[in-house]
Amino acid sequence: MLYIFSGLPGTGKSTLSSALARELQAAYLRVDVVEQAMRDAGTWVDGPAGYIVCYAIASQNLQLGLDVIADTVNPIQVTRQAWRNVAESIETPFVEIEVVCSDDREHRHRIETRVADIPGLDLPTWEKVMNRQYDAWDRDHIVIDTAHQTVADSLTTLCEQLGRERRKFSCLY
């Protein structure tokens, strides 16, 4: 199964997706890690390079029979389709999960107070997050609102939603 996470920075996407990866003992791909490693190596990262690396690593892990958690902003229709193509090309089921924080005040507080957990990563400002292109979804997907929720609460909600999607997986608490 490919779990395709999407959402603006500061919504709790990485926290929730990494929690699910731990629960499922799945491969975890975070584009921020890939892109920062490319910067550290002196490799050009503007554009889709980090995503393309993640698509290839996801495909390899899925072919090995592993569940894969993909943690990216995934802001535009092109990237969303590319993630679906990864799964469809090897006939693997997938689920799309958008993480949001519906309380703008809380979202802004998260952006303005968080500390990078990846050495060297420059975190975006609130202004950059708000001005980022983020296309509206044009298909059904799971939406998890992390506003005023603990990680455990959000993970429970996600697992309930995944169960409603009739996907085969197991969340252990």
CSV table of N, CA and C in Angstrom, one decimal:
chain,number,residue,atom,x,y,z
A,1,MET,N,0.8,-1.2,0.0
A,1,MET,CA,0.0,0.0,0.0
A,1,MET,C,0.9,1.2,0.0
A,2,LEU,N,0.5,2.2,-0.8
A,2,LEU,CA,1.2,3.5,-0.8
A,2,LEU,C,0.3,4.5,-0.2
A,3,TYR,N,0.7,5.1,0.9
A,3,TYR,CA,0.0,6.1,1.6
A,3,TYR,C,0.6,7.5,1.2
A,4,ILE,N,-0.2,8.2,0.4
A,4,ILE,CA,0.3,9.5,-0.1
A,4,ILE,C,-0.2,10.7,0.7
A,5,PHE,N,0.7,11.2,1.5
A,5,PHE,CA,0.3,12.4,2.3
A,5,PHE,C,0.5,13.7,1.6
A,6,SER,N,-0.3,14.6,1.9
A,6,SER,CA,-0.3,16.0,1.3
A,6,SER,C,-0.7,17.0,2.4
A,7,GLY,N,-0.2,18.2,2.2
A,7,GLY,CA,-0.6,19.3,3.1
A,7,GLY,C,0.4,20.3,3.2
A,8,LEU,N,0.0,21.5,3.5
A,8,LEU,CA,0.9,22.6,3.7
A,8,LEU,C,1.9,22.4,4.8
A,9,PRO,N,3.0,23.1,4.8
A,9,PRO,CA,3.9,23.0,6.0
A,9,PRO,C,3.2,23.5,7.2
A,10,GLY,N,3.5,22.9,8.3
A,10,GLY,CA,2.9,23.3,9.6
A,10,GLY,C,1.6,22.7,10.0
A,11,THR,N,1.0,21.9,9.1
A,11,THR,CA,-0.3,21.3,9.4
A,11,THR,C,-0.2,20.0,10.3
A,12,GLY,N,1.0,19.5,10.4
A,12,GLY,CA,1.2,18.3,11.2
A,12,GLY,C,1.4,17.1,10.3
A,13,LYS,N,1.6,17.3,9.0
A,13,LYS,CA,1.7,16.2,8.1
A,13,LYS,C,2.9,15.3,8.4
A,14,SER,N,4.0,15.8,8.6
A,14,SER,CA,5.2,15.0,8.9
A,14,SER,C,5.1,14.2,10.2
A,15,THR,N,4.5,14.9,11.2
A,15,THR,CA,4.3,14.3,12.5
A,15,THR,C,3.3,13.1,12.4
A,16,LEU,N,2.2,13.3,11.7
A,16,LEU,CA,1.2,12.3,11.5
A,16,LEU,C,1.7,11.1,10.6
A,17,SER,N,2.3,11.5,9.5
A,17,SER,CA,2.8,10.5,8.6
A,17,SER,C,3.9,9.6,9.2
A,18,SER,N,4.8,10.2,10.0
A,18,SER,CA,5.8,9.4,10.6
A,18,SER,C,5.2,8.6,11.7
A,19,ALA,N,4.2,9.0,12.4
A,19,ALA,CA,3.5,8.2,13.4
A,19,ALA,C,2.9,7.0,12.7
A,20,LEU,N,2.3,7.2,11.6
A,20,LEU,CA,1.7,6.0,10.9
A,20,LEU,C,2.8,5.1,10.4
A,21,ALA,N,3.9,5.6,9.9
A,21,ALA,CA,5.0,4.8,9.5
A,21,ALA,C,5.5,3.9,10.6
A,22,ARG,N,5.6,4.5,11.8
A,22,ARG,CA,6.0,3.7,13.0
A,22,ARG,C,5.0,2.6,13.3
A,23,GLU,N,3.7,2.9,13.3
A,23,GLU,CA,2.7,2.0,13.6
A,23,GLU,C,2.7,0.8,12.6
A,24,LEU,N,2.8,1.1,11.3
A,24,LEU,CA,2.8,0.1,10.3
A,24,LEU,C,4.1,-0.5,10.0
A,25,GLN,N,5.2,0.0,10.6
A,25,GLN,CA,6.5,-0.4,10.2
A,25,GLN,C,6.8,-0.3,8.7
A,26,ALA,N,6.4,0.8,8.2
A,26,ALA,CA,6.4,1.0,6.7
A,26,ALA,C,7.7,1.9,6.4
A,27,ALA,N,8.1,1.8,5.1
A,27,ALA,CA,9.1,2.6,4.6
A,27,ALA,C,8.6,4.1,4.6
A,28,TYR,N,9.4,5.0,5.0
A,28,TYR,CA,9.0,6.4,5.2
A,28,TYR,C,9.8,7.3,4.3
A,29,LEU,N,9.2,8.0,3.4
A,29,LEU,CA,9.9,8.9,2.5
A,29,LEU,C,9.5,10.3,2.7
A,30,ARG,N,10.4,11.1,3.1
A,30,ARG,CA,10.1,12.6,3.4
A,30,ARG,C,10.9,13.4,2.4
A,31,VAL,N,10.2,14.1,1.5
A,31,VAL,CA,10.9,14.9,0.5
A,31,VAL,C,11.8,15.9,1.1
A,32,ASP,N,11.5,16.5,2.2
A,32,ASP,CA,12.4,17.4,2.9
A,32,ASP,C,13.8,16.8,3.2
A,33,VAL,N,13.8,15.6,3.6
A,33,VAL,CA,15.1,14.9,3.9
A,33,VAL,C,15.9,14.7,2.6
A,34,VAL,N,15.2,14.3,1.5
A,34,VAL,CA,15.9,14.1,0.2
A,34,VAL,C,16.4,15.4,-0.3
A,35,GLU,N,15.6,16.4,-0.3
A,35,GLU,CA,16.0,17.7,-0.9
A,35,GLU,C,17.2,18.3,-0.1
A,36,GLN,N,17.1,18.2,1.3
A,36,GLN,CA,18.2,18.7,2.1
A,36,GLN,C,19.5,18.0,1.8
A,37,ALA,N,19.4,16.6,1.7
A,37,ALA,CA,20.6,15.8,1.4
A,37,ALA,C,21.2,16.3,0.0
A,38,MET,N,20.3,16.6,-0.9
A,38,MET,CA,20.8,17.0,-2.2
A,38,MET,C,21.5,18.4,-2.1
A,39,ARG,N,20.9,19.3,-1.3
A,39,ARG,CA,21.6,20.6,-1.0
A,39,ARG,C,22.9,20.4,-0.4
A,40,ASP,N,23.0,19.5,0.6
A,40,ASP,CA,24.2,19.3,1.3
A,40,ASP,C,25.3,18.7,0.4
A,41,ALA,N,24.9,17.9,-0.6
A,41,ALA,CA,25.8,17.3,-1.6
A,41,ALA,C,26.1,18.3,-2.7
A,42,GLY,N,25.5,19.5,-2.7
A,42,GLY,CA,25.8,20.5,-3.7
A,42,GLY,C,25.1,20.2,-5.0
A,43,THR,N,24.0,19.4,-4.9
A,43,THR,CA,23.2,19.0,-6.1
A,43,THR,C,22.0,20.0,-6.2
A,44,TRP,N,21.7,20.4,-7.5
A,44,TRP,CA,20.6,21.3,-7.7
A,44,TRP,C,19.3,20.7,-7.2
A,45,VAL,N,18.5,21.4,-6.5
A,45,VAL,CA,17.2,20.9,-6.0
A,45,VAL,C,16.0,21.7,-6.4
A,46,ASP,N,16.1,22.8,-7.1
A,46,ASP,CA,15.0,23.5,-7.6
A,46,ASP,C,14.2,22.6,-8.5
A,47,GLY,N,12.9,22.7,-8.5
A,47,GLY,CA,12.0,21.9,-9.4
A,47,GLY,C,11.7,20.6,-8.7
A,48,PRO,N,11.4,19.6,-9.6
A,48,PRO,CA,10.9,18.3,-9.1
A,48,PRO,C,11.9,17.3,-8.7
A,49,ALA,N,13.2,17.6,-8.7
A,49,ALA,CA,14.2,16.6,-8.4
A,49,ALA,C,13.9,15.7,-7.2
A,50,GLY,N,13.6,16.4,-6.1
A,50,GLY,CA,13.4,15.6,-4.8
A,50,GLY,C,12.2,14.7,-4.9
A,51,TYR,N,11.2,15.2,-5.6
A,51,TYR,CA,10.0,14.3,-5.8
A,51,TYR,C,10.3,13.1,-6.7
A,52,ILE,N,11.1,13.4,-7.7
A,52,ILE,CA,11.4,12.3,-8.6
A,52,ILE,C,12.2,11.2,-7.9
A,53,VAL,N,13.2,11.6,-7.1
A,53,VAL,CA,13.9,10.6,-6.3
A,53,VAL,C,13.0,9.9,-5.4
A,54,CYS,N,12.0,10.5,-4.7
A,54,CYS,CA,11.1,9.9,-3.8
A,54,CYS,C,10.2,8.9,-4.6
A,55,TYR,N,9.8,9.2,-5.8
A,55,TYR,CA,9.0,8.3,-6.6
A,55,TYR,C,9.7,7.0,-6.9
A,56,ALA,N,11.0,7.2,-7.2
A,56,ALA,CA,11.8,6.0,-7.6
A,56,ALA,C,12.0,5.1,-6.3
A,57,ILE,N,12.3,5.7,-5.2
A,57,ILE,CA,12.5,4.9,-4.0
A,57,ILE,C,11.2,4.3,-3.5
A,58,ALA,N,10.1,5.0,-3.6
A,58,ALA,CA,8.8,4.4,-3.3
A,58,ALA,C,8.5,3.2,-4.2
A,59,SER,N,8.7,3.3,-5.4
A,59,SER,CA,8.4,2.2,-6.4
A,59,SER,C,9.3,1.0,-6.0
A,60,GLN,N,10.5,1.2,-5.7
A,60,GLN,CA,11.4,0.1,-5.3
A,60,GLN,C,10.9,-0.6,-4.1
A,61,ASN,N,10.5,0.2,-3.1
A,61,ASN,CA,10.1,-0.4,-1.8
A,61,ASN,C,8.7,-1.1,-2.0
A,62,LEU,N,7.8,-0.5,-2.8
A,62,LEU,CA,6.6,-1.2,-3.0
A,62,LEU,C,6.8,-2.5,-3.8
A,63,GLN,N,7.7,-2.5,-4.7
A,63,GLN,CA,8.0,-3.8,-5.4
A,63,GLN,C,8.6,-4.9,-4.5
A,64,LEU,N,9.2,-4.4,-3.4
A,64,LEU,CA,9.7,-5.4,-2.4
A,64,LEU,C,8.6,-5.9,-1.5
A,65,GLY,N,7.4,-5.3,-1.7
A,65,GLY,CA,6.2,-5.7,-0.8
A,65,GLY,C,6.1,-4.9,0.4
A,66,LEU,N,6.8,-3.8,0.5
A,66,LEU,CA,6.7,-3.0,1.7
A,66,LEU,C,5.6,-1.9,1.5
A,67,ASP,N,4.9,-1.6,2.6
A,67,ASP,CA,4.1,-0.4,2.6
A,67,ASP,C,5.0,0.8,2.6
A,68,VAL,N,4.5,1.9,1.9
A,68,VAL,CA,5.3,3.1,1.8
A,68,VAL,C,4.5,4.3,2.2
A,69,ILE,N,5.1,5.1,3.1
A,69,ILE,CA,4.5,6.4,3.5
A,69,ILE,C,5.2,7.5,2.8
A,70,ALA,N,4.5,8.3,2.0
A,70,ALA,CA,5.1,9.4,1.2
A,70,ALA,C,4.7,10.7,1.9
A,71,ASP,N,5.7,11.4,2.4
A,71,ASP,CA,5.4,12.7,3.1
A,71,ASP,C,6.0,13.8,2.3
A,72,THR,N,5.1,14.5,1.5
A,72,THR,CA,5.4,15.6,0.7
A,72,THR,C,4.3,16.7,0.8
A,73,VAL,N,4.6,17.9,0.5
A,73,VAL,CA,3.5,18.9,0.4
A,73,VAL,C,2.5,18.5,-0.7
A,74,ASN,N,3.0,18.0,-1.8
A,74,ASN,CA,2.1,17.5,-2.9
A,74,ASN,C,1.1,18.5,-3.2
A,75,PRO,N,1.5,19.7,-3.6
A,75,PRO,CA,0.5,20.8,-3.7
A,75,PRO,C,-0.2,20.9,-5.0
A,76,ILE,N,0.2,20.2,-6.0
A,76,ILE,CA,-0.4,20.5,-7.3
A,76,ILE,C,-0.9,19.2,-8.0
A,77,GLN,N,-1.8,19.3,-8.9
A,77,GLN,CA,-2.4,18.1,-9.5
A,77,GLN,C,-1.3,17.2,-10.2
A,78,VAL,N,-0.3,17.8,-10.7
A,78,VAL,CA,0.7,17.0,-11.4
A,78,VAL,C,1.4,16.1,-10.4
A,79,THR,N,1.8,16.6,-9.3
A,79,THR,CA,2.5,15.7,-8.3
A,79,THR,C,1.5,14.7,-7.7
A,80,ARG,N,0.3,15.0,-7.5
A,80,ARG,CA,-0.7,14.1,-7.0
A,80,ARG,C,-0.9,12.9,-8.0
A,81,GLN,N,-0.9,13.3,-9.3
A,81,GLN,CA,-1.1,12.2,-10.3
A,81,GLN,C,0.2,11.4,-10.4
A,82,ALA,N,1.3,12.0,-10.3
A,82,ALA,CA,2.6,11.3,-10.3
A,82,ALA,C,2.7,10.2,-9.2
A,83,TRP,N,2.2,10.6,-8.0
A,83,TRP,CA,2.2,9.6,-6.9
A,83,TRP,C,1.3,8.5,-7.2
A,84,ARG,N,0.1,8.8,-7.8
A,84,ARG,CA,-0.9,7.7,-8.2
A,84,ARG,C,-0.2,6.8,-9.2
A,85,ASN,N,0.5,7.4,-10.2
A,85,ASN,CA,1.2,6.6,-11.2
A,85,ASN,C,2.2,5.7,-10.6
A,86,VAL,N,2.9,6.1,-9.6
A,86,VAL,CA,3.8,5.1,-8.9
A,86,VAL,C,3.1,3.9,-8.5
A,87,ALA,N,2.0,4.0,-7.8
A,87,ALA,CA,1.3,2.8,-7.4
A,87,ALA,C,0.6,2.1,-8.5
A,88,GLU,N,0.0,2.8,-9.4
A,88,GLU,CA,-0.7,2.1,-10.5
A,88,GLU,C,0.2,1.4,-11.5
A,89,SER,N,1.4,1.9,-11.6
A,89,SER,CA,2.4,1.3,-12.6
A,89,SER,C,2.8,-0.1,-12.1
A,90,ILE,N,2.7,-0.4,-10.8
A,90,ILE,CA,3.0,-1.7,-10.3
A,90,ILE,C,1.8,-2.4,-9.6
A,91,GLU,N,0.6,-1.9,-10.0
A,91,GLU,CA,-0.7,-2.4,-9.5
A,91,GLU,C,-0.7,-2.6,-8.0
A,92,THR,N,-0.4,-1.5,-7.3
A,92,THR,CA,-0.4,-1.5,-5.9
A,92,THR,C,-1.5,-0.5,-5.4
A,93,PRO,N,-2.2,-0.9,-4.4
A,93,PRO,CA,-3.3,0.0,-3.9
A,93,PRO,C,-2.6,1.3,-3.3
A,94,PHE,N,-3.4,2.4,-3.3
A,94,PHE,CA,-2.9,3.6,-2.7
A,94,PHE,C,-4.1,4.3,-2.0
A,95,VAL,N,-3.7,5.2,-1.1
A,95,VAL,CA,-4.7,6.1,-0.5
A,95,VAL,C,-4.1,7.5,-0.4
A,96,GLU,N,-4.9,8.5,-0.6
A,96,GLU,CA,-4.4,9.9,-0.6
A,96,GLU,C,-5.0,10.5,0.7
A,97,ILE,N,-4.1,11.2,1.4
A,97,ILE,CA,-4.4,11.7,2.7
A,97,ILE,C,-4.0,13.2,2.7
A,98,GLU,N,-4.9,14.1,2.9
A,98,GLU,CA,-4.5,15.5,3.1
A,98,GLU,C,-4.6,15.9,4.5
A,99,VAL,N,-3.6,16.5,5.1
A,99,VAL,CA,-3.5,17.0,6.4
A,99,VAL,C,-3.7,18.5,6.4
A,100,VAL,N,-4.7,19.0,7.2
A,100,VAL,CA,-4.9,20.4,7.3
A,100,VAL,C,-5.0,20.8,8.7
A,101,CYS,N,-4.8,22.1,8.9
A,101,CYS,CA,-5.0,22.7,10.2
A,101,CYS,C,-6.0,23.8,10.0
A,102,SER,N,-7.3,23.6,10.3
A,102,SER,CA,-8.3,24.5,10.0
A,102,SER,C,-8.3,25.8,10.8
A,103,ASP,N,-7.6,25.9,11.9
A,103,ASP,CA,-7.5,27.0,12.7
A,103,ASP,C,-6.2,27.8,12.3
A,104,ASP,N,-6.4,28.9,11.6
A,104,ASP,CA,-5.3,29.7,11.0
A,104,ASP,C,-4.4,30.2,12.1
A,105,ARG,N,-5.0,30.6,13.2
A,105,ARG,CA,-4.2,31.1,14.3
A,105,ARG,C,-3.2,30.0,14.9
A,106,GLU,N,-3.7,28.8,15.0
A,106,GLU,CA,-2.9,27.7,15.5
A,106,GLU,C,-1.9,27.3,14.4
A,107,HIS,N,-2.3,27.3,13.2
A,107,HIS,CA,-1.4,27.0,12.1
A,107,HIS,C,-0.2,28.0,12.1
A,108,ARG,N,-0.6,29.3,12.1
A,108,ARG,CA,0.5,30.3,12.1
A,108,ARG,C,1.4,30.1,13.3
A,109,HIS,N,0.9,29.8,14.5
A,109,HIS,CA,1.7,29.6,15.7
A,109,HIS,C,2.7,28.5,15.5
A,110,ARG,N,2.2,27.4,14.9
A,110,ARG,CA,3.0,26.2,14.6
A,110,ARG,C,4.2,26.6,13.6
A,111,ILE,N,3.9,27.4,12.6
A,111,ILE,CA,4.9,27.8,11.6
A,111,ILE,C,5.9,28.7,12.3
A,112,GLU,N,5.5,29.6,13.1
A,112,GLU,CA,6.4,30.6,13.7
A,112,GLU,C,7.2,30.1,14.9
A,113,THR,N,6.8,29.0,15.5
A,113,THR,CA,7.5,28.5,16.7
A,113,THR,C,8.2,27.2,16.4
A,114,ARG,N,8.1,26.5,15.3
A,114,ARG,CA,8.7,25.2,15.1
A,114,ARG,C,10.2,25.4,14.9
A,115,VAL,N,10.9,24.3,15.2
A,115,VAL,CA,12.3,24.2,15.0
A,115,VAL,C,12.5,23.1,14.0
A,116,ALA,N,13.4,23.3,13.0
A,116,ALA,CA,13.8,22.3,12.0
A,116,ALA,C,14.3,21.0,12.7
A,117,ASP,N,13.8,19.9,12.3
A,117,ASP,CA,14.3,18.6,12.7
A,117,ASP,C,15.2,18.0,11.7
A,118,ILE,N,15.5,18.7,10.7
A,118,ILE,CA,16.5,18.2,9.7
A,118,ILE,C,17.6,19.3,9.7
A,119,PRO,N,18.8,18.9,10.0
A,119,PRO,CA,19.9,19.9,10.1
A,119,PRO,C,20.1,20.6,8.7
A,120,GLY,N,20.2,21.9,8.8
A,120,GLY,CA,20.4,22.8,7.7
A,120,GLY,C,19.1,23.2,6.9
A,121,LEU,N,18.0,22.6,7.3
A,121,LEU,CA,16.7,22.9,6.6
A,121,LEU,C,16.2,24.3,7.0
A,122,ASP,N,16.0,25.1,6.0
A,122,ASP,CA,15.4,26.4,6.2
A,122,ASP,C,13.8,26.3,6.2
A,123,LEU,N,13.2,26.5,7.3
A,123,LEU,CA,11.7,26.4,7.3
A,123,LEU,C,11.1,27.6,6.7
A,124,PRO,N,9.9,27.4,6.0
A,124,PRO,CA,9.2,28.6,5.4
A,124,PRO,C,8.6,29.5,6.5
A,125,THR,N,8.5,30.7,6.1
A,125,THR,CA,7.8,31.7,7.0
A,125,THR,C,6.3,31.5,6.8
A,126,TRP,N,5.5,32.1,7.6
A,126,TRP,CA,4.0,32.1,7.5
A,126,TRP,C,3.6,32.7,6.1
A,127,GLU,N,4.3,33.8,5.8
A,127,GLU,CA,3.9,34.4,4.5
A,127,GLU,C,4.2,33.5,3.3
A,128,LYS,N,5.3,32.8,3.3
A,128,LYS,CA,5.6,31.8,2.2
A,128,LYS,C,4.6,30.7,2.2
A,129,VAL,N,4.2,30.2,3.4
A,129,VAL,CA,3.2,29.1,3.4
A,129,VAL,C,1.9,29.6,2.8
A,130,MET,N,1.5,30.8,3.2
A,130,MET,CA,0.2,31.3,2.7
A,130,MET,C,0.2,31.7,1.2
A,131,ASN,N,1.4,32.0,0.7
A,131,ASN,CA,1.5,32.4,-0.7
A,131,ASN,C,1.9,31.2,-1.6
A,132,ARG,N,2.0,30.1,-1.0
A,132,ARG,CA,2.4,28.9,-1.8
A,132,ARG,C,1.3,28.4,-2.7
A,133,GLN,N,1.6,28.0,-3.9
A,133,GLN,CA,0.5,27.4,-4.7
A,133,GLN,C,0.1,26.1,-4.1
A,134,TYR,N,-1.2,25.9,-3.9
A,134,TYR,CA,-1.8,24.7,-3.4
A,134,TYR,C,-3.1,24.5,-4.0
A,135,ASP,N,-3.2,23.6,-5.0
A,135,ASP,CA,-4.4,23.4,-5.8
A,135,ASP,C,-5.5,22.7,-5.0
A,136,ALA,N,-6.7,23.1,-5.2
A,136,ALA,CA,-7.8,22.4,-4.6
A,136,ALA,C,-7.9,21.0,-5.1
A,137,TRP,N,-8.3,20.1,-4.3
A,137,TRP,CA,-8.4,18.7,-4.7
A,137,TRP,C,-9.6,18.5,-5.7
A,138,ASP,N,-9.4,17.6,-6.7
A,138,ASP,CA,-10.4,17.3,-7.7
A,138,ASP,C,-10.9,15.9,-7.6
A,139,ARG,N,-10.6,15.2,-6.5
A,139,ARG,CA,-11.1,13.8,-6.3
A,139,ARG,C,-11.2,13.5,-4.8
A,140,ASP,N,-11.9,12.5,-4.6
A,140,ASP,CA,-12.1,12.1,-3.2
A,140,ASP,C,-10.8,11.7,-2.5
A,141,HIS,N,-10.6,12.0,-1.3
A,141,HIS,CA,-9.4,11.7,-0.5
A,141,HIS,C,-9.8,11.9,1.0
A,142,ILE,N,-8.9,11.3,1.8
A,142,ILE,CA,-9.1,11.5,3.2
A,142,ILE,C,-8.6,12.8,3.7
A,143,VAL,N,-9.3,13.5,4.5
A,143,VAL,CA,-8.8,14.8,5.1
A,143,VAL,C,-8.8,14.6,6.6
A,144,ILE,N,-7.6,14.9,7.2
A,144,ILE,CA,-7.4,14.9,8.6
A,144,ILE,C,-7.1,16.3,9.1
A,145,ASP,N,-8.0,16.8,10.0
A,145,ASP,CA,-7.8,18.2,10.5
A,145,ASP,C,-7.1,18.0,11.9
A,146,THR,N,-5.8,18.5,12.0
A,146,THR,CA,-5.1,18.4,13.2
A,146,THR,C,-5.2,19.5,14.2
A,147,ALA,N,-6.1,20.5,13.8
A,147,ALA,CA,-6.3,21.7,14.7
A,147,ALA,C,-6.8,21.2,16.1
A,148,HIS,N,-6.2,21.6,17.1
A,148,HIS,CA,-6.6,21.2,18.5
A,148,HIS,C,-6.7,19.7,18.8
A,149,GLN,N,-5.9,18.9,18.0
A,149,GLN,CA,-5.8,17.5,18.2
A,149,GLN,C,-4.4,17.1,18.7
A,150,THR,N,-4.3,16.0,19.5
A,150,THR,CA,-3.0,15.5,19.8
A,150,THR,C,-2.6,14.6,18.6
A,151,VAL,N,-1.4,14.2,18.6
A,151,VAL,CA,-0.9,13.3,17.5
A,151,VAL,C,-1.7,12.0,17.6
A,152,ALA,N,-1.9,11.5,18.8
A,152,ALA,CA,-2.6,10.2,19.0
A,152,ALA,C,-4.1,10.4,18.5
A,153,ASP,N,-4.7,11.5,18.8
A,153,ASP,CA,-6.1,11.7,18.3
A,153,ASP,C,-6.1,11.7,16.8
A,154,SER,N,-5.2,12.4,16.2
A,154,SER,CA,-5.1,12.5,14.7
A,154,SER,C,-4.9,11.1,14.1
A,155,LEU,N,-4.0,10.3,14.7
A,155,LEU,CA,-3.7,9.0,14.2
A,155,LEU,C,-4.9,8.1,14.4
A,156,THR,N,-5.6,8.2,15.5
A,156,THR,CA,-6.8,7.4,15.6
A,156,THR,C,-7.8,7.8,14.6
A,157,THR,N,-8.0,9.1,14.3
A,157,THR,CA,-9.0,9.5,13.3
A,157,THR,C,-8.6,9.0,11.9
A,158,LEU,N,-7.3,9.1,11.6
A,158,LEU,CA,-6.8,8.6,10.4
A,158,LEU,C,-7.0,7.1,10.2
A,159,CYS,N,-6.7,6.3,11.2
A,159,CYS,CA,-6.9,4.9,11.2
A,159,CYS,C,-8.4,4.5,11.0
A,160,GLU,N,-9.3,5.3,11.6
A,160,GLU,CA,-10.7,5.1,11.4
A,160,GLU,C,-11.1,5.4,10.0
A,161,GLN,N,-10.6,6.5,9.4
A,161,GLN,CA,-10.9,6.8,8.0
A,161,GLN,C,-10.3,5.8,7.1
A,162,LEU,N,-9.1,5.3,7.3
A,162,LEU,CA,-8.6,4.2,6.5
A,162,LEU,C,-9.4,3.0,6.5
A,163,GLY,N,-9.9,2.7,7.7
A,163,GLY,CA,-10.8,1.5,7.8
A,163,GLY,C,-12.1,1.7,7.0
A,164,ARG,N,-12.6,2.9,7.0
A,164,ARG,CA,-13.8,3.2,6.2
A,164,ARG,C,-13.5,3.1,4.7
A,165,GLU,N,-12.3,3.3,4.3
A,165,GLU,CA,-11.9,3.1,2.9
A,165,GLU,C,-11.7,1.7,2.6
A,166,ARG,N,-11.9,0.8,3.6
A,166,ARG,CA,-11.8,-0.7,3.4
A,166,ARG,C,-10.4,-1.1,2.8
A,167,ARG,N,-9.4,-0.4,3.3
A,167,ARG,CA,-8.0,-0.8,3.0
A,167,ARG,C,-7.5,-1.8,3.9
A,168,LYS,N,-6.6,-2.7,3.5
A,168,LYS,CA,-6.1,-3.7,4.4
A,168,LYS,C,-4.8,-3.1,5.0
A,169,PHE,N,-4.9,-3.0,6.3
A,169,PHE,CA,-3.8,-2.5,7.1
A,169,PHE,C,-4.2,-2.7,8.6
A,170,SER,N,-3.2,-2.5,9.5
A,170,SER,CA,-3.5,-2.6,10.9
A,170,SER,C,-2.8,-1.5,11.6
A,171,CYS,N,-3.5,-0.7,12.4
A,171,CYS,CA,-2.9,0.3,13.2
A,171,CYS,C,-3.0,-0.3,14.7
A,172,LEU,N,-1.8,-0.4,15.3
A,172,LEU,CA,-1.7,-0.9,16.6
A,172,LEU,C,-1.4,0.3,17.5
A,173,TYR,N,-2.1,0.4,18.7
A,173,TYR,CA,-1.9,1.5,19.6
A,173,TYR,C,-1.2,1.1,20.8
